[in-house]
PDB file of C-alpha atoms and ligand atoms in Angstrom:
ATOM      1  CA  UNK A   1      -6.165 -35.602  11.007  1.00 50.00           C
ATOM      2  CA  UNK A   2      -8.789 -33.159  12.127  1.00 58.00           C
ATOM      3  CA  UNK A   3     -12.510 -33.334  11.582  1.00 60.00           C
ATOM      4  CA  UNK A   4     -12.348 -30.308   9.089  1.00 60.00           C
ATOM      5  CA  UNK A   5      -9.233 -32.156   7.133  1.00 60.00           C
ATOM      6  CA  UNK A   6     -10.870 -35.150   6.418  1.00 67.00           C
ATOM      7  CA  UNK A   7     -14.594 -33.539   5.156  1.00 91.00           C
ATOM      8  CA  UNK A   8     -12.405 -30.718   3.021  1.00 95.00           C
ATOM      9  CA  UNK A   9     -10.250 -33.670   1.450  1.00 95.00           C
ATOM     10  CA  UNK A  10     -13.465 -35.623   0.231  1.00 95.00           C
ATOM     11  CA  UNK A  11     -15.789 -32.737  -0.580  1.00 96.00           C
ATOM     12  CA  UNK A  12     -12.865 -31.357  -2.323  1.00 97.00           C
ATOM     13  CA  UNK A  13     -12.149 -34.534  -4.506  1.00 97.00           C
ATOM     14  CA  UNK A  14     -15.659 -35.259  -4.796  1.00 97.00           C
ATOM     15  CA  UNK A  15     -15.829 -31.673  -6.547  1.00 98.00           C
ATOM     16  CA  UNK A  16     -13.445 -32.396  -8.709  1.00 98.00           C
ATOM     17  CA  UNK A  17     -14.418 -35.280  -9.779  1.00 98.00           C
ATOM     18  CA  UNK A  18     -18.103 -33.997 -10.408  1.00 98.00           C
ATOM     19  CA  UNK A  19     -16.192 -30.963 -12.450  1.00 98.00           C
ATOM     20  CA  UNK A  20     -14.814 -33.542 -14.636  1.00 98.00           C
ATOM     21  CA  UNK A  21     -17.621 -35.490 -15.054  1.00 98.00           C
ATOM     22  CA  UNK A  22     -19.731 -33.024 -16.210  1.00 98.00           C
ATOM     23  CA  UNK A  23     -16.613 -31.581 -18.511  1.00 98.00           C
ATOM     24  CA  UNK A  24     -16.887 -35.006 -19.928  1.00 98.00           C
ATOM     25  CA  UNK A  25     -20.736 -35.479 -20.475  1.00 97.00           C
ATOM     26  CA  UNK A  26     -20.430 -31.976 -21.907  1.00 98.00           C
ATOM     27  CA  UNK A  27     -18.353 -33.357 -24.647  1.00 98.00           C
ATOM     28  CA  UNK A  28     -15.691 -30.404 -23.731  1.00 98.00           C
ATOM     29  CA  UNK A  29     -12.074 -30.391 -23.475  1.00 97.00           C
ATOM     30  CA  UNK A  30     -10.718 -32.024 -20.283  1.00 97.00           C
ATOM     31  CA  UNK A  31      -9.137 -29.143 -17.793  1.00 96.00           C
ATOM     32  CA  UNK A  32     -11.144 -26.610 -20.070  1.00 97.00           C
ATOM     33  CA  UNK A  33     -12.901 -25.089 -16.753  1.00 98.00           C
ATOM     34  CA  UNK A  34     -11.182 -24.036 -13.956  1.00 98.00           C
ATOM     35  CA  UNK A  35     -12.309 -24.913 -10.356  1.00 98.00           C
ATOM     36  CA  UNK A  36     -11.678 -21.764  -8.032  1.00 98.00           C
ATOM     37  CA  UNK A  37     -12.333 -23.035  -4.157  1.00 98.00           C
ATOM     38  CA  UNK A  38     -13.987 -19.847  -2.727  1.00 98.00           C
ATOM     39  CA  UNK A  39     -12.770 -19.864   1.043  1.00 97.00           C
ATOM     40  CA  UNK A  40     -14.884 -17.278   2.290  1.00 97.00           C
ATOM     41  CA  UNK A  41     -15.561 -16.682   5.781  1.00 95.00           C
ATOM     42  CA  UNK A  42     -12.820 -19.876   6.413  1.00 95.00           C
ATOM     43  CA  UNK A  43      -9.958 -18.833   8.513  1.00 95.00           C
ATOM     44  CA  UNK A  44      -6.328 -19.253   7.652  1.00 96.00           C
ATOM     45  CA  UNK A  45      -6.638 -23.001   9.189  1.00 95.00           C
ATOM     46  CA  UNK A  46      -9.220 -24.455   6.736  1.00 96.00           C
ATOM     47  CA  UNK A  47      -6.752 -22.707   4.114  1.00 97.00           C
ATOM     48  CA  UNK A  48      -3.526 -24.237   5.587  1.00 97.00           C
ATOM     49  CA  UNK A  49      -5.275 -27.142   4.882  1.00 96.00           C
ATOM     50  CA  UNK A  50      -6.733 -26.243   1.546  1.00 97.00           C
ATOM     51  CA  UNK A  51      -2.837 -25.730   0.884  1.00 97.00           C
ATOM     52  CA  UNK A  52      -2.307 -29.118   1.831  1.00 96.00           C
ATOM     53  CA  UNK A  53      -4.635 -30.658  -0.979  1.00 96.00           C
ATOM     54  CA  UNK A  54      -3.248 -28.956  -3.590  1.00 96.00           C
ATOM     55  CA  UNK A  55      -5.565 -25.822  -3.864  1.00 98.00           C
ATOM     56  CA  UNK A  56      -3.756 -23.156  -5.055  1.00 98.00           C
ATOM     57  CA  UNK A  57      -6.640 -20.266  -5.898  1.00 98.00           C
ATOM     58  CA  UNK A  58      -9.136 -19.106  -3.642  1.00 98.00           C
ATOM     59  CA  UNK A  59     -11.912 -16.772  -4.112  1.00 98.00           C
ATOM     60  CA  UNK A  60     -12.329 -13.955  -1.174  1.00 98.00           C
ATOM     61  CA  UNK A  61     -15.260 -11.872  -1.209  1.00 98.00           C
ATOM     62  CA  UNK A  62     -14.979  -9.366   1.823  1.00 97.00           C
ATOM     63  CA  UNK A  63     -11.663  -6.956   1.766  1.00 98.00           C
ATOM     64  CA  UNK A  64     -10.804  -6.485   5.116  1.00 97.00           C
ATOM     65  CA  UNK A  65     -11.111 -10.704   5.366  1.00 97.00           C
ATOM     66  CA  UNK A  66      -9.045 -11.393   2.752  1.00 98.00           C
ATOM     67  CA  UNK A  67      -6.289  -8.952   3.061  1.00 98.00           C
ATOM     68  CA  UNK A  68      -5.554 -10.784   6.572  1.00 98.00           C
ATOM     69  CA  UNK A  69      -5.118 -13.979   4.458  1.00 98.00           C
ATOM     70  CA  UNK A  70      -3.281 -12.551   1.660  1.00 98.00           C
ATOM     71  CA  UNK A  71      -0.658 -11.078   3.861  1.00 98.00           C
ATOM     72  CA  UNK A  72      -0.531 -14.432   5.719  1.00 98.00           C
ATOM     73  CA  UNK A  73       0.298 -16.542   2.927  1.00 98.00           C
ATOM     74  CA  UNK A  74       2.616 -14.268   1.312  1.00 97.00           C
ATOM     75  CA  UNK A  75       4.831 -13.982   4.520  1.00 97.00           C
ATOM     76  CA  UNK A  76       4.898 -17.386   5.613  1.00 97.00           C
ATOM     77  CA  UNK A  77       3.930 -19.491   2.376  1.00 97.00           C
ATOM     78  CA  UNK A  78       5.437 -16.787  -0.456  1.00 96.00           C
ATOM     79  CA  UNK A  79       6.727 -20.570  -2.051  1.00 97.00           C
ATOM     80  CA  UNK A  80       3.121 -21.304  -2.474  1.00 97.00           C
ATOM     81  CA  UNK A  81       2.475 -18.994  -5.319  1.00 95.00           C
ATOM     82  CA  UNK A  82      -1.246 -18.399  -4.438  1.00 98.00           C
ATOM     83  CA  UNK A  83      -3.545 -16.836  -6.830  1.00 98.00           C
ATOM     84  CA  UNK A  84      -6.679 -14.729  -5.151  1.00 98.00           C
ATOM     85  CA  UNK A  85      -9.385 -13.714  -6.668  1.00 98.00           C
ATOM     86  CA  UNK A  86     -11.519 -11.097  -5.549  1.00 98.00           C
ATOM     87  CA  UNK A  87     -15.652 -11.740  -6.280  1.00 98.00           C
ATOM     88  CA  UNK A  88     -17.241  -9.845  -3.551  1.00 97.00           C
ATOM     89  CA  UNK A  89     -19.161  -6.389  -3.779  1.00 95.00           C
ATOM     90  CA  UNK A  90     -15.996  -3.723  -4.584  1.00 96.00           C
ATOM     91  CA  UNK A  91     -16.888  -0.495  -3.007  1.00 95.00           C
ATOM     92  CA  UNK A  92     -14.142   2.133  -3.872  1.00 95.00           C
ATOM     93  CA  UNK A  93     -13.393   2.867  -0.759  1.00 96.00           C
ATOM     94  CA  UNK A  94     -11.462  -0.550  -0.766  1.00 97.00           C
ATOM     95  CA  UNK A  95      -9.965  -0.878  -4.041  1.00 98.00           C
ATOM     96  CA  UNK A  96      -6.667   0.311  -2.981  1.00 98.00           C
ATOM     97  CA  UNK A  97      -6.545  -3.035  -0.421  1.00 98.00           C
ATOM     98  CA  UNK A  98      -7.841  -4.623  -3.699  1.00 98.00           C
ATOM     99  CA  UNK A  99      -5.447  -3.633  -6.054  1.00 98.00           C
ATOM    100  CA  UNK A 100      -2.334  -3.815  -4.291  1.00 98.00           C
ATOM    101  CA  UNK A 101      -2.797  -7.621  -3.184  1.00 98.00           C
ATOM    102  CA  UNK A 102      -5.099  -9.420  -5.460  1.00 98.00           C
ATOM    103  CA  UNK A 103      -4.577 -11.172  -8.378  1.00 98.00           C
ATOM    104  CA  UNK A 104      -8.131 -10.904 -10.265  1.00 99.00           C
ATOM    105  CA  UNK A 105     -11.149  -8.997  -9.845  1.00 98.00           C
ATOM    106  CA  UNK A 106     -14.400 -10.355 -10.861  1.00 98.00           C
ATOM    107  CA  UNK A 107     -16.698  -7.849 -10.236  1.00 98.00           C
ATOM    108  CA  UNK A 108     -15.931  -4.746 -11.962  1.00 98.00           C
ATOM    109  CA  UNK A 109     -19.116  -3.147 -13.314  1.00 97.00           C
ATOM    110  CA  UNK A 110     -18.760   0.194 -13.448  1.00 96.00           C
ATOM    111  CA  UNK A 111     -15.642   2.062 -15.059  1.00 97.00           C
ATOM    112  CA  UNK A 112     -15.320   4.245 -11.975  1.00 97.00           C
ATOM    113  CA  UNK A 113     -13.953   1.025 -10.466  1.00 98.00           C
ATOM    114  CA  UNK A 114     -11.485   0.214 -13.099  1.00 98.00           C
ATOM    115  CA  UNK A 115      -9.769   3.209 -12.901  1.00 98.00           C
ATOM    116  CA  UNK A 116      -9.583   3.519  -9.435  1.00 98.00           C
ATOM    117  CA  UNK A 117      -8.176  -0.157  -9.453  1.00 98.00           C
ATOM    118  CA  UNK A 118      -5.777   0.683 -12.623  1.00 98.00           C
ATOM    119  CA  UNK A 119      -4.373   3.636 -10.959  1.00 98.00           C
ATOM    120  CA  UNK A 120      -4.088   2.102  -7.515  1.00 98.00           C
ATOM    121  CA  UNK A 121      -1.819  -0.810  -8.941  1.00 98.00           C
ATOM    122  CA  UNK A 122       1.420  -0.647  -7.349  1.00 98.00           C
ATOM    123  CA  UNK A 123       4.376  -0.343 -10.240  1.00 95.00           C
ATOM    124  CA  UNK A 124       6.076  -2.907 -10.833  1.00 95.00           C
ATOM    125  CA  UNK A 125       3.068  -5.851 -10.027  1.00 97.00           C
ATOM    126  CA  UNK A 126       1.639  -8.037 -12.743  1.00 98.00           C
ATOM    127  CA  UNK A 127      -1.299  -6.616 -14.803  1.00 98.00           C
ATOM    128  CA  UNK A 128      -4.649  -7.037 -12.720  1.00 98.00           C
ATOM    129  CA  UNK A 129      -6.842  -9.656 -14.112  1.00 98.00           C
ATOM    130  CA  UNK A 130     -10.183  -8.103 -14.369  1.00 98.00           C
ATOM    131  CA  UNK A 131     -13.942  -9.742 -15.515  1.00 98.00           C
ATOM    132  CA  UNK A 132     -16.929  -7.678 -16.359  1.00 98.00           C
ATOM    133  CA  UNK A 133     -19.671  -8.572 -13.650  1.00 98.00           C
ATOM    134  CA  UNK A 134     -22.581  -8.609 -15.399  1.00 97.00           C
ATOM    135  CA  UNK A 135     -26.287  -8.355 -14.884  1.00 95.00           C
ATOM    136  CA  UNK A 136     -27.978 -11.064 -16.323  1.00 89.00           C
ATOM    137  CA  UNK A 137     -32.031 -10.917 -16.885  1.00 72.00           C
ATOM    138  CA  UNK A 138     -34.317 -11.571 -14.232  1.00 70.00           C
ATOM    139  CA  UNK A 139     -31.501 -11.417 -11.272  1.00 71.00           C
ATOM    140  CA  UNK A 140     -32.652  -9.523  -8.404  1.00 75.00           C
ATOM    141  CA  UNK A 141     -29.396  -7.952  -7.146  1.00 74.00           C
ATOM    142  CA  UNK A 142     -28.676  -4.340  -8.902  1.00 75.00           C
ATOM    143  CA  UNK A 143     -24.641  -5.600  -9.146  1.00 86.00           C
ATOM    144  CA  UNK A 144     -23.238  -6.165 -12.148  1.00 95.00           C
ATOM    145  CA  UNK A 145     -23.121  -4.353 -15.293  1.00 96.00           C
ATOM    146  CA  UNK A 146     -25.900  -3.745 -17.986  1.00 95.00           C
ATOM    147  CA  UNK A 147     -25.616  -5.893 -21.197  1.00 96.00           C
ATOM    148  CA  UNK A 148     -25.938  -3.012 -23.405  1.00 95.00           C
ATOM    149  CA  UNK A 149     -22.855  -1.089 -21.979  1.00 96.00           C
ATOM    150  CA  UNK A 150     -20.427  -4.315 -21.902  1.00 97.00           C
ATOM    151  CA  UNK A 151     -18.687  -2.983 -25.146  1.00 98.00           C
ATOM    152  CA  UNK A 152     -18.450   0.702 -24.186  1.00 98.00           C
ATOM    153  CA  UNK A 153     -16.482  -0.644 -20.331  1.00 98.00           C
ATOM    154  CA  UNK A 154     -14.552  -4.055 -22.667  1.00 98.00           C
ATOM    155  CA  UNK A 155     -13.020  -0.828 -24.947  1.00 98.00           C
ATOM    156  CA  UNK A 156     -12.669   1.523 -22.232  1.00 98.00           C
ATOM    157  CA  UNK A 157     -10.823  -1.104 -19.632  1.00 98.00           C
ATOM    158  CA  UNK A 158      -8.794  -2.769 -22.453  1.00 98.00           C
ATOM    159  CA  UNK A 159      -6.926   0.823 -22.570  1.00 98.00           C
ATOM    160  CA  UNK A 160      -6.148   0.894 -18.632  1.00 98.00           C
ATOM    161  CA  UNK A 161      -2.411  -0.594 -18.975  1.00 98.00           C
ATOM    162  CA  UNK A 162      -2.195  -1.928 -15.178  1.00 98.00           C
ATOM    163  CA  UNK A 163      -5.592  -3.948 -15.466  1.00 98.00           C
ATOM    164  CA  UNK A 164      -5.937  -6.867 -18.521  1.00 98.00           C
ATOM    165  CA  UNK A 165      -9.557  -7.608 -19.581  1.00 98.00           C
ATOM    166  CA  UNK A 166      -9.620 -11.232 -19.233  1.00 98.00           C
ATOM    167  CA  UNK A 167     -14.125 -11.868 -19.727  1.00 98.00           C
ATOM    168  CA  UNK A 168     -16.832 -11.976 -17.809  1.00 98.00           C
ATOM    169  CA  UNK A 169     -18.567 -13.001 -14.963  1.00 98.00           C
ATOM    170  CA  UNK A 170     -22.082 -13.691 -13.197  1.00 96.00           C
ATOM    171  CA  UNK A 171     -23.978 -14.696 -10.725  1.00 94.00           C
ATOM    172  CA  UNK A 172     -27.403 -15.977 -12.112  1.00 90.00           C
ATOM    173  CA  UNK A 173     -30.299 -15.994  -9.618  1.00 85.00           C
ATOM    174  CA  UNK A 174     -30.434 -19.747  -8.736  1.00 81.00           C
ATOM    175  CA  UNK A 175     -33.856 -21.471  -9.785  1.00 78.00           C
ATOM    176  CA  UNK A 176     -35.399 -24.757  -9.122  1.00 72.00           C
ATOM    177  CA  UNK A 177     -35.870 -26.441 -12.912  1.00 85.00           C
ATOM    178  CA  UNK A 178     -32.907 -27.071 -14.901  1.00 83.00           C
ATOM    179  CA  UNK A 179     -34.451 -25.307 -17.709  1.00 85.00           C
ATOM    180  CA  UNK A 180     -34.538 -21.961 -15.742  1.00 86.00           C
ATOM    181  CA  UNK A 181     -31.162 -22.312 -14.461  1.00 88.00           C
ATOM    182  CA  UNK A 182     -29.659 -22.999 -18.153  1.00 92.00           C
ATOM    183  CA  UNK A 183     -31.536 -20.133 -19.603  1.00 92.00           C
ATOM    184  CA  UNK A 184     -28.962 -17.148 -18.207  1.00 94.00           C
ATOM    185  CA  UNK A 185     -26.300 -19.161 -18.358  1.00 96.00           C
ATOM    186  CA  UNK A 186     -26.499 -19.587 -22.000  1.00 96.00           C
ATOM    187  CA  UNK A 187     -27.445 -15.484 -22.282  1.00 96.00           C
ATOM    188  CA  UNK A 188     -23.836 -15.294 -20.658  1.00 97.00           C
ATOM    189  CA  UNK A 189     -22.290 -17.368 -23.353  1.00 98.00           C
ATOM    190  CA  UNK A 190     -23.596 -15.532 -25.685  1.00 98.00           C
ATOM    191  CA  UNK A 191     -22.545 -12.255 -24.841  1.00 98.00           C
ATOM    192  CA  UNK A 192     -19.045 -13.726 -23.953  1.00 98.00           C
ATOM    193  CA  UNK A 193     -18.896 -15.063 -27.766  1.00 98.00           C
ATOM    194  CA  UNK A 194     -20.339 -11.660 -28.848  1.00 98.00           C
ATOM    195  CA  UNK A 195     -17.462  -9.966 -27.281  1.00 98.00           C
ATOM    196  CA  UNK A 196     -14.707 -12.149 -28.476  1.00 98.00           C
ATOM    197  CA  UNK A 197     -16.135 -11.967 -32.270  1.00 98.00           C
ATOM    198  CA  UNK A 198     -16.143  -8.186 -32.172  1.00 98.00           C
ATOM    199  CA  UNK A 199     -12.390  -9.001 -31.256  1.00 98.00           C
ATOM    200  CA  UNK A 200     -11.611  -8.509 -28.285  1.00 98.00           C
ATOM    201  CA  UNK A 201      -8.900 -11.312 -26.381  1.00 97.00           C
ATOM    202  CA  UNK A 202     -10.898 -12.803 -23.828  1.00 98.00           C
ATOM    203  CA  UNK A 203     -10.475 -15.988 -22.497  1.00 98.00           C
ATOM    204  CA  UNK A 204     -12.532 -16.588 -18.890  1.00 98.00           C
ATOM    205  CA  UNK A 205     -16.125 -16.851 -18.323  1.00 98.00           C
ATOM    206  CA  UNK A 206     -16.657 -16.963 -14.876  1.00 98.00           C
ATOM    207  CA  UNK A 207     -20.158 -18.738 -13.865  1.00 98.00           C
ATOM    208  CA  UNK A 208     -21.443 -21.887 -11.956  1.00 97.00           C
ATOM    209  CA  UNK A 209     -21.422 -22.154  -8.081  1.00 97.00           C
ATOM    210  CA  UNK A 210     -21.683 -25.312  -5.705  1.00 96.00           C
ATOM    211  CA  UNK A 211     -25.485 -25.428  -7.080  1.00 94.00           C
ATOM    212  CA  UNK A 212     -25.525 -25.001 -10.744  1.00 95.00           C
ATOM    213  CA  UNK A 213     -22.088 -25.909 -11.472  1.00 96.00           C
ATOM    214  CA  UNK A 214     -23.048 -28.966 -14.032  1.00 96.00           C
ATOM    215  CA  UNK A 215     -25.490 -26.774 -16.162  1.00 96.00           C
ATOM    216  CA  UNK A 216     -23.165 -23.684 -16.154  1.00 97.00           C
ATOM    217  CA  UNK A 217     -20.666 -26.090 -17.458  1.00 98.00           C
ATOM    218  CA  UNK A 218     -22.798 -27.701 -20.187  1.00 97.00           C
ATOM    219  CA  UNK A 219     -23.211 -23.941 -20.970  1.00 97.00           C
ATOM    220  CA  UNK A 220     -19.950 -23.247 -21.915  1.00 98.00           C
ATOM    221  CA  UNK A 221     -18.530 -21.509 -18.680  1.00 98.00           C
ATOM    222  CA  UNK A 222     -14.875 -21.587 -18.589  1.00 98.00           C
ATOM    223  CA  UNK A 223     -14.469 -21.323 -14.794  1.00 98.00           C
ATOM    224  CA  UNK A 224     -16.503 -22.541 -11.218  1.00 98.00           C
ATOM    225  CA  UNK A 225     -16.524 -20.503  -8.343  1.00 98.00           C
ATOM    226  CA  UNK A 226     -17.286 -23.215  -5.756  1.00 98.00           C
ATOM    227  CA  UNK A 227     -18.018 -22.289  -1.855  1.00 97.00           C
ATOM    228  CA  UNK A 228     -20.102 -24.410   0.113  1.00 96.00           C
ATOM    229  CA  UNK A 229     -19.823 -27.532  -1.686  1.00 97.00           C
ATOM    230  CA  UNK A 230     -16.171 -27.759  -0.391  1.00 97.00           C
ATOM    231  CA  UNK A 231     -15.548 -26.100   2.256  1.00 96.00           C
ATOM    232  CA  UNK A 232     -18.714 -26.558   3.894  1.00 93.00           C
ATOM    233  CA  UNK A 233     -21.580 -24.058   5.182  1.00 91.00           C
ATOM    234  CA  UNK A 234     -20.807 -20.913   5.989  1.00 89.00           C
ATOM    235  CA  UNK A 235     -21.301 -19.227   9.375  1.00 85.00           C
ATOM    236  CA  UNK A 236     -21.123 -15.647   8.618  1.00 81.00           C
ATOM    237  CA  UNK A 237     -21.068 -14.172  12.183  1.00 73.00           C
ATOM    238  CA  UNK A 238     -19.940 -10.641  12.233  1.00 61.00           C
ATOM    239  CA  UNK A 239     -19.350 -10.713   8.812  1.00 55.00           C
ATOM    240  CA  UNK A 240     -22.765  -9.099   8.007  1.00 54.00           C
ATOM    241  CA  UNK A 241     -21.899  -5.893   9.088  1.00 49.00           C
ATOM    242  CA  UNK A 242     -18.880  -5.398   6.570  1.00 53.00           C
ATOM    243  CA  UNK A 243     -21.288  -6.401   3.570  1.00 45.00           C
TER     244      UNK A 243
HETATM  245  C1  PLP B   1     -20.014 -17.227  -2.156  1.00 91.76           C
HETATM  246  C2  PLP B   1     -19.858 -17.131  -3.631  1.00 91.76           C
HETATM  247  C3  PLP B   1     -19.631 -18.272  -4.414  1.00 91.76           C
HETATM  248  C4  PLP B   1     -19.657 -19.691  -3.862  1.00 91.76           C
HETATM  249  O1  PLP B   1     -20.982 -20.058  -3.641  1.00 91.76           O
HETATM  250  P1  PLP B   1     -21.366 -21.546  -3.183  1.00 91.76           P
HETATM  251  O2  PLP B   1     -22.821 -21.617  -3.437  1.00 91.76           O
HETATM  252  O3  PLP B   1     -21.018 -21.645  -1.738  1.00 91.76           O
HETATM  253  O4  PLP B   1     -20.586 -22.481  -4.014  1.00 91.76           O
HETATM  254  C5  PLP B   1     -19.424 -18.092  -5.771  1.00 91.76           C
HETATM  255  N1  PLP B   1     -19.433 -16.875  -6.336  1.00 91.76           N
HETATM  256  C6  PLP B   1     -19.660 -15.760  -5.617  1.00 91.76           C
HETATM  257  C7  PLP B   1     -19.654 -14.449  -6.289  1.00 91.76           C
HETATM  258  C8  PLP B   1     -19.890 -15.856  -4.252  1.00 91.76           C
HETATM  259  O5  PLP B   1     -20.136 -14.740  -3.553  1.00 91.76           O
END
């Protein structure tokens, strides 16, 4: 066993176990939040291995990176099934790469994106999974999209037939105090439940990294993107220049 087997196979369990914990202390259904392993910048090795532990979704944030892995997988593991989930910055320049491999995409915020995606899904593929990124108050980062126009893109995406509005997503600046790190979390909930009492069929809301995963579950989320606290710290490298 390699170095990088045995620290992914403990991290990874010790993840999981801490998921269902918290699930637990939360007083929520057990396997009501899905744990998505986000294997950015990790090369097809660390995800052979990944494989090999039973992770079968990964979150990819840069195209170019993920397409390489995509295609790798579905050539030599097609048995395997994967799921990917895109939940980096979508320029639409690359949603064609996008749409034609990936399973979801997280970060749709603008309608210009959806359609571009919708359009660019080949025929005969599964519906694209899509969340609403959205931008929650007091985040720095201009991504996502404003809470106010969440029911004008839910209604407009929910008639693009190759895309299928499954919620929403967001990345809440991360702060110190558990208080301030509940407090958009929460915000999220609630415009998650506002969506799905004005009727429309959502089921995901996508929140809660390696740092805030506990409180974003005691907030209701209903699935963890989670990087660094399995796979390790990331060495970005060249990867800079495709942000
Ligand atoms: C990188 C990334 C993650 C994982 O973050 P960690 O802190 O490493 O767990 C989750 N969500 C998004 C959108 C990311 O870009």
């Amino acid at each position: 066993m390699t170095k990088l087997t045995e620290g992914l196979s403990q991290r990874y369990q010790a993840v999981v176990s801490k998921l269902s914990e918290a699930v637990k202390s939360a007083g929520r259904r057990p396997g009501s939040v899905e744990l998505l392993p986000v294997s950015k910048t990790f090369g097809i090795d660390a995800l052979e291995e990944a494989v090999k532990f039973g992770m079968r979704s990964f979150g990819e944030n840069y195209v170019q990176e993920a397409c390489t892995k995509i295609d790798y997988f579905k050539k030599e593991h097609p048995e395997l099934q994967l799921t990917w989930h895109f939940i980096g910055k979508l320029q639409s320049n690359k949603t064609k790469a996008v749409a034609e491999r990936f399973d979801w995409v997280q970060t749709v915020d603008r309608l210009k994106i959806a359609q571009r995606l919708n359009d660019q899904r080949p025929e005969g593929m599964a519906p694209l999974n899509v969340l609403i990124e959205v931008h929650i108050s007091g985040e720095e980062t201009k991504s996502g999209a404003d809470p106010q126009d969440l029911e004008m893109l839910a209604t407009e995406i929910e008639k693009l037939p190759n895309l299928r509005l499954r919620g929403l997503m967001a990345i809440p600046e991360l702060s110190l105090s558990k208080e301030e790190k509940i407090k958009p979390l929460l915000e999220m909930k609630n415009l998650f439940d506002g969506l799905r009492s004005k009727g429309f069929d959502i089921d995901t809301l996508s929140m809660g990294m390696s740092q805030d995963m506990v409180e974003a579950v005691e907030a209701g989320t209903t699935m963890v993107r989670v990087g660094t606290a399995i796979f390790g710290h990331r060495d970005y490298g060249e990867k800079d220049r495709e942000k």
